[in-house]
Amino acid sequence: MEKVALITAASRGMGAACARELARRGYRLVLMSRSQDIHALAAELGADALQGATDNPDDLRKLVTLAMDRHGRIDALVNNTGHPKKGPLLALGDDDWHAGLDLLLLNVVRLLRLVTPVMQAQRGGAIVNLSTFAAFEPSARFPISASLRAALAAFTKIYADEHARAGIRINNVLPGYIDSITQSEETVAAIPMGRQGTREEIAKTVAFLLSADAGYITGQNIRVDGGITRHV
Ligand SMILES: NC(=O)c1ccc[n+]([C@@H]2O[C@H](COP(=O)([O-])OP(=O)(O)OC[C@H]3O[C@@H](n4cnc5c(N)ncnc54)[C@H](OP(=O)(O)O)[C@@H]3O)[C@@H](O)[C@H]2O)c1
């Protein structure tokens, strides 16, 4: 039986790389992002697509409905999303933080409310959330992302506890500086590997975590960062 995967924020960058990698591995895909570019990628991969936003609860509902109408099951979910506002820590306003919550944490909570009953009925499923290395080593460059993705790690751990016995696994991938965004020479020089990571390297880690090869891994935060994080 072909496995069905949902991928959000999939029109380019790491999300699109995940879509290509999972298509190569034989998944049937249901993709979402805001722009019509998502339809071009879906056509290339033989996938279904919805134009919608991760911070819009109605769009998340439509995504799950599309997947269930088309395939009647959901085996894998990749929760990718967009970029929150950046700025000096105390200059970011309440609106920026609330928007970040919708984009980086409630996107996952809301989609899992919809997908979990489907996976429970199937007696299994696998979920990967794309997070950031800054979730555990916060950087002033990304205040909202670092703060709310630390919260995502806590949410993920509790979700993993509650659903492990139902055969549902969930993990976070914590990318370092990835080539979907070009960094300065100074930033690249601080990476032990001396280069940015590739989107494909992230996608292969995501695909591994979704696969049976990762069958005993749940509730974890997997750093894919060329060694940039320091804690052991
Ligand atoms: N690149 C890095 O070095 C890095 C490192 C750590 C973490 N991250 C995180 O990883 C995520 C993806 O990064 P990336 O570098 O792959 O980004 P990217 O190349 O800029 O691509 C972003 C993707 O997200 C979609 N998108 C943006 N806002 C959306 C929304 N509200 N709803 C649905 N789709 C949305 C975009 O498509 P549309 O415009 O069509 O919506 C696009 O497909 C981000 O959350 C970022 O914070 C990135």
Tab-separated table of C-alpha atoms and ligand atoms in Angstrom:
chain	number	residue	atom	x	y	z
A	1	MET	CA	0.000	0.000	0.000
A	2	GLU	CA	1.309	3.456	-0.875
A	3	LYS	CA	1.830	5.755	2.086
A	4	VAL	CA	0.249	9.191	2.145
A	5	ALA	CA	2.150	12.238	3.416
A	6	LEU	CA	0.996	15.792	4.093
A	7	ILE	CA	3.607	18.546	3.813
A	8	THR	CA	2.930	22.183	4.693
A	9	ALA	CA	4.909	25.207	3.449
A	10	ALA	CA	6.091	23.033	0.598
A	11	SER	CA	6.441	25.257	-2.470
A	12	ARG	CA	10.186	25.918	-2.066
A	13	GLY	CA	13.080	25.616	0.365
A	14	MET	CA	13.187	22.724	2.808
A	15	GLY	CA	9.481	21.960	2.373
A	16	ALA	CA	9.871	21.430	-1.376
A	17	ALA	CA	12.989	19.319	-0.785
A	18	CYS	CA	10.967	17.137	1.601
A	19	ALA	CA	8.263	16.780	-1.047
A	20	ARG	CA	10.806	15.677	-3.668
A	21	GLU	CA	12.490	13.217	-1.299
A	22	LEU	CA	9.212	11.654	-0.154
A	23	ALA	CA	7.953	11.434	-3.749
A	24	ARG	CA	11.191	9.628	-4.658
A	25	ARG	CA	10.495	7.181	-1.819
A	26	GLY	CA	7.040	6.416	-3.184
A	27	TYR	CA	4.739	8.453	-0.955
A	28	ARG	CA	1.517	9.935	-2.323
A	29	LEU	CA	1.692	13.617	-1.404
A	30	VAL	CA	-0.754	16.317	-0.394
A	31	LEU	CA	1.003	19.682	-0.336
A	32	MET	CA	0.131	23.163	0.872
A	33	SER	CA	1.571	26.663	0.714
A	34	ARG	CA	0.122	30.125	0.148
A	35	SER	CA	1.219	30.888	-3.411
A	36	GLN	CA	0.180	29.205	-6.622
A	37	ASP	CA	3.737	27.866	-6.942
A	38	ILE	CA	2.501	24.878	-4.947
A	39	HIS	CA	0.463	23.747	-7.951
A	40	ALA	CA	3.553	23.654	-10.194
A	41	LEU	CA	5.420	21.444	-7.721
A	42	ALA	CA	2.366	19.233	-7.272
A	43	ALA	CA	2.096	18.786	-11.042
A	44	GLU	CA	5.801	17.867	-11.213
A	45	LEU	CA	5.432	15.256	-8.462
A	46	GLY	CA	1.969	13.943	-9.287
A	47	ALA	CA	0.736	15.306	-5.962
A	48	ASP	CA	-2.411	17.054	-4.785
A	49	ALA	CA	-2.108	20.630	-3.616
A	50	LEU	CA	-3.986	23.312	-1.763
A	51	GLN	CA	-3.194	27.010	-1.657
A	52	GLY	CA	-3.381	27.804	2.026
A	53	ALA	CA	-1.559	29.168	5.049
A	54	THR	CA	-0.233	27.299	8.088
A	55	ASP	CA	-1.491	30.083	10.365
A	56	ASN	CA	-5.058	29.762	9.070
A	57	PRO	CA	-7.102	27.073	10.890
A	58	ASP	CA	-9.614	26.812	8.024
A	59	ASP	CA	-6.838	26.054	5.546
A	60	LEU	CA	-5.477	23.312	7.816
A	61	ARG	CA	-8.949	21.755	7.944
A	62	LYS	CA	-9.201	21.939	4.144
A	63	LEU	CA	-5.802	20.246	3.811
A	64	VAL	CA	-6.838	17.261	5.925
A	65	THR	CA	-10.188	17.050	4.111
A	66	LEU	CA	-8.377	17.036	0.759
A	67	ALA	CA	-6.064	14.237	1.893
A	68	MET	CA	-8.909	12.124	3.254
A	69	ASP	CA	-11.106	12.708	0.173
A	70	ARG	CA	-8.258	11.767	-2.171
A	71	HIS	CA	-6.619	8.902	-0.238
A	72	GLY	CA	-8.692	8.026	2.846
A	73	ARG	CA	-5.595	7.868	5.046
A	74	ILE	CA	-2.633	9.887	6.357
A	75	ASP	CA	0.584	8.048	7.245
A	76	ALA	CA	3.033	10.909	7.536
A	77	LEU	CA	2.928	14.615	8.312
A	78	VAL	CA	5.680	17.192	7.822
A	79	ASN	CA	4.888	20.389	9.676
A	80	ASN	CA	6.957	23.043	7.939
A	81	THR	CA	6.046	26.719	8.063
A	82	GLY	CA	7.094	30.270	7.163
A	83	HIS	CA	9.257	32.879	8.856
A	84	PRO	CA	8.154	34.953	11.847
A	85	LYS	CA	9.065	38.604	12.220
A	86	LYS	CA	12.571	39.361	13.472
A	87	GLY	CA	13.819	42.414	15.339
A	88	PRO	CA	15.286	43.624	18.629
A	89	LEU	CA	13.842	41.519	21.452
A	90	LEU	CA	11.813	44.172	23.214
A	91	ALA	CA	10.849	46.027	20.031
A	92	LEU	CA	8.746	43.097	18.839
A	93	GLY	CA	5.141	43.858	19.673
A	94	ASP	CA	2.338	41.699	21.052
A	95	ASP	CA	0.941	41.368	17.538
A	96	ASP	CA	4.262	39.967	16.302
A	97	TRP	CA	4.365	37.411	19.124
A	98	HIS	CA	0.722	36.402	18.589
A	99	ALA	CA	1.357	36.017	14.857
A	100	GLY	CA	4.413	33.913	15.692
A	101	LEU	CA	2.297	31.679	17.907
A	102	ASP	CA	-0.113	31.010	15.027
A	103	LEU	CA	2.775	30.374	12.623
A	104	LEU	CA	5.176	28.295	14.740
A	105	LEU	CA	3.247	26.505	17.480
A	106	LEU	CA	-0.524	26.560	16.929
A	107	ASN	CA	0.040	25.459	13.317
A	108	VAL	CA	1.307	22.164	14.735
A	109	VAL	CA	-1.253	21.928	17.558
A	110	ARG	CA	-4.159	22.598	15.193
A	111	LEU	CA	-3.043	20.160	12.515
A	112	LEU	CA	-2.389	17.432	15.079
A	113	ARG	CA	-5.917	17.831	16.464
A	114	LEU	CA	-7.116	16.938	12.963
A	115	VAL	CA	-4.580	14.300	11.968
A	116	THR	CA	-4.262	12.389	15.255
A	117	PRO	CA	-7.728	10.746	15.135
A	118	VAL	CA	-6.928	9.554	11.596
A	119	MET	CA	-3.596	8.046	12.695
A	120	GLN	CA	-5.200	6.529	15.804
A	121	ALA	CA	-7.811	4.805	13.636
A	122	GLN	CA	-5.003	3.498	11.402
A	123	ARG	CA	-3.001	2.404	14.486
A	124	GLY	CA	0.055	4.373	13.509
A	125	GLY	CA	1.683	7.335	11.853
A	126	ALA	CA	4.776	9.498	11.905
A	127	ILE	CA	5.141	13.254	12.283
A	128	VAL	CA	8.129	15.567	11.839
A	129	ASN	CA	8.087	19.245	12.746
A	130	LEU	CA	10.715	21.507	11.201
A	131	SER	CA	12.085	23.623	14.018
A	132	THR	CA	15.427	25.426	14.398
A	133	PHE	CA	18.826	24.918	16.053
A	134	ALA	CA	18.007	28.121	17.970
A	135	ALA	CA	15.264	26.292	19.914
A	136	PHE	CA	17.952	25.098	22.340
A	137	GLU	CA	20.691	27.659	21.775
A	138	PRO	CA	18.670	30.871	21.456
A	139	SER	CA	20.010	33.613	19.209
A	140	ALA	CA	19.066	37.284	19.278
A	141	ARG	CA	18.832	37.035	15.485
A	142	PHE	CA	15.653	34.959	15.798
A	143	PRO	CA	13.857	35.883	19.046
A	144	ILE	CA	10.358	34.690	18.177
A	145	SER	CA	11.488	31.558	16.373
A	146	ALA	CA	13.876	30.535	19.173
A	147	SER	CA	11.363	31.174	21.952
A	148	LEU	CA	8.327	29.542	20.388
A	149	ARG	CA	10.242	26.574	19.031
A	150	ALA	CA	11.483	25.852	22.544
A	151	ALA	CA	7.774	25.662	23.354
A	152	LEU	CA	7.301	23.371	20.345
A	153	ALA	CA	9.895	21.012	21.837
A	154	ALA	CA	7.896	20.802	25.067
A	155	PHE	CA	4.628	20.259	23.198
A	156	THR	CA	6.264	17.569	21.061
A	157	LYS	CA	7.523	15.676	24.106
A	158	ILE	CA	4.086	15.617	25.722
A	159	TYR	CA	2.440	14.590	22.444
A	160	ALA	CA	5.014	11.801	22.017
A	161	ASP	CA	4.255	10.480	25.513
A	162	GLU	CA	0.527	10.497	24.926
A	163	HIS	CA	0.544	8.789	21.524
A	164	ALA	CA	3.501	6.403	21.566
A	165	ARG	CA	1.358	3.420	22.518
A	166	ALA	CA	-0.957	4.144	19.591
A	167	GLY	CA	2.034	3.736	17.270
A	168	ILE	CA	2.284	7.441	16.485
A	169	ARG	CA	5.797	8.885	16.531
A	170	ILE	CA	6.685	12.587	16.502
A	171	ASN	CA	10.084	14.273	16.261
A	172	ASN	CA	11.495	17.718	15.585
A	173	VAL	CA	14.271	18.382	13.091
A	174	LEU	CA	16.439	21.335	14.114
A	175	PRO	CA	18.152	22.730	11.022
A	176	GLY	CA	21.253	24.875	11.279
A	177	TYR	CA	21.997	27.384	8.521
A	178	ILE	CA	20.488	25.810	5.406
A	179	ASP	CA	21.056	26.890	1.804
A	180	SER	CA	17.476	28.033	1.261
A	181	ILE	CA	18.709	31.263	2.881
A	182	THR	CA	22.202	32.495	1.973
A	183	GLN	CA	24.274	33.475	4.995
A	184	SER	CA	27.225	35.866	5.350
A	185	GLU	CA	30.821	34.625	5.179
A	186	GLU	CA	31.155	35.364	8.889
A	187	THR	CA	28.179	33.158	9.762
A	188	VAL	CA	29.401	30.324	7.554
A	189	ALA	CA	32.889	30.547	9.090
A	190	ALA	CA	31.371	29.841	12.530
A	191	ILE	CA	29.913	26.509	11.361
A	192	PRO	CA	32.291	23.640	12.213
A	193	MET	CA	31.663	22.045	8.812
A	194	GLY	CA	32.496	25.372	7.146
A	195	ARG	CA	29.431	25.335	4.909
A	196	GLN	CA	25.679	25.743	4.976
A	197	GLY	CA	23.560	22.613	5.029
A	198	THR	CA	21.562	21.679	1.960
A	199	ARG	CA	17.798	21.397	1.732
A	200	GLU	CA	18.313	17.830	0.577
A	201	GLU	CA	20.227	16.955	3.764
A	202	ILE	CA	17.264	18.156	5.807
A	203	ALA	CA	14.823	16.270	3.572
A	204	LYS	CA	16.754	13.011	3.939
A	205	THR	CA	16.708	13.327	7.732
A	206	VAL	CA	12.978	14.045	7.658
A	207	ALA	CA	12.380	11.036	5.402
A	208	PHE	CA	14.445	8.817	7.720
A	209	LEU	CA	12.464	9.947	10.769
A	210	LEU	CA	9.200	9.192	8.960
A	211	SER	CA	10.395	5.741	7.925
A	212	ALA	CA	10.327	2.404	9.728
A	213	ASP	CA	14.120	2.705	10.061
A	214	ALA	CA	13.386	5.270	12.793
A	215	GLY	CA	10.760	3.034	14.391
A	216	TYR	CA	12.079	3.459	17.962
A	217	ILE	CA	12.674	7.236	17.771
A	218	THR	CA	10.019	9.518	19.218
A	219	GLY	CA	9.872	12.772	21.169
A	220	GLN	CA	13.357	13.784	20.026
A	221	ASN	CA	14.957	16.932	18.690
A	222	ILE	CA	17.407	15.964	15.970
A	223	ARG	CA	20.006	18.615	15.148
A	224	VAL	CA	21.080	18.769	11.517
A	225	ASP	CA	23.371	21.749	11.801
A	226	GLY	CA	26.936	20.989	10.713
A	227	GLY	CA	27.973	21.145	14.357
A	228	ILE	CA	26.873	24.739	15.063
A	229	THR	CA	25.195	23.893	18.378
A	230	ARG	CA	27.551	23.372	21.304
A	231	HIS	CA	25.711	21.619	24.098
A	232	VAL	CA	26.235	17.904	24.605
B	1	LIG	N1	16.815	28.198	6.150
B	1	LIG	C1	17.332	28.051	7.349
B	1	LIG	O1	18.547	28.215	7.535
B	1	LIG	C2	16.454	27.681	8.517
B	1	LIG	C3	17.067	27.284	9.710
B	1	LIG	C4	16.273	26.920	10.790
B	1	LIG	C5	14.896	26.957	10.680
B	1	LIG	N2	14.323	27.371	9.521
B	1	LIG	C6	12.870	27.385	9.457
B	1	LIG	O2	12.455	26.464	8.483
B	1	LIG	C7	11.255	26.917	7.834
B	1	LIG	C8	11.430	26.871	6.333
B	1	LIG	O3	12.584	27.597	5.998
B	1	LIG	P1	13.139	27.650	4.482
B	1	LIG	O4	14.500	28.223	4.579
B	1	LIG	O5	12.934	26.356	3.797
B	1	LIG	O6	12.145	28.739	3.909
B	1	LIG	P2	11.899	29.303	2.415
B	1	LIG	O7	12.896	28.750	1.438
B	1	LIG	O8	11.764	30.785	2.551
B	1	LIG	O9	10.478	28.677	2.063
B	1	LIG	C9	9.401	28.960	2.878
B	1	LIG	C10	8.225	28.113	2.405
B	1	LIG	O10	7.156	28.341	3.312
B	1	LIG	C11	5.994	28.729	2.583
B	1	LIG	N3	5.256	29.573	3.510
B	1	LIG	C12	5.660	30.721	4.103
B	1	LIG	N4	4.736	31.169	4.956
B	1	LIG	C13	3.703	30.271	4.905
B	1	LIG	C14	2.455	30.167	5.542
B	1	LIG	N5	2.040	31.067	6.449
B	1	LIG	N6	1.641	29.135	5.240
B	1	LIG	C15	2.025	28.202	4.331
B	1	LIG	N7	3.206	28.242	3.705
B	1	LIG	C16	4.032	29.268	3.989
B	1	LIG	C17	6.528	29.385	1.336
B	1	LIG	O11	5.628	29.261	0.272
B	1	LIG	P3	4.489	30.332	-0.111
B	1	LIG	O12	5.175	31.645	-0.256
B	1	LIG	O13	3.945	29.739	-1.363
B	1	LIG	O14	3.515	30.281	1.014
B	1	LIG	C18	7.734	28.486	1.033
B	1	LIG	O15	7.320	27.308	0.364
B	1	LIG	C19	10.979	28.297	8.395
B	1	LIG	O16	9.967	28.180	9.394
B	1	LIG	C20	12.281	28.710	9.046
B	1	LIG	O17	12.057	29.530	10.198
B	1	LIG	C21	15.070	27.743	8.453
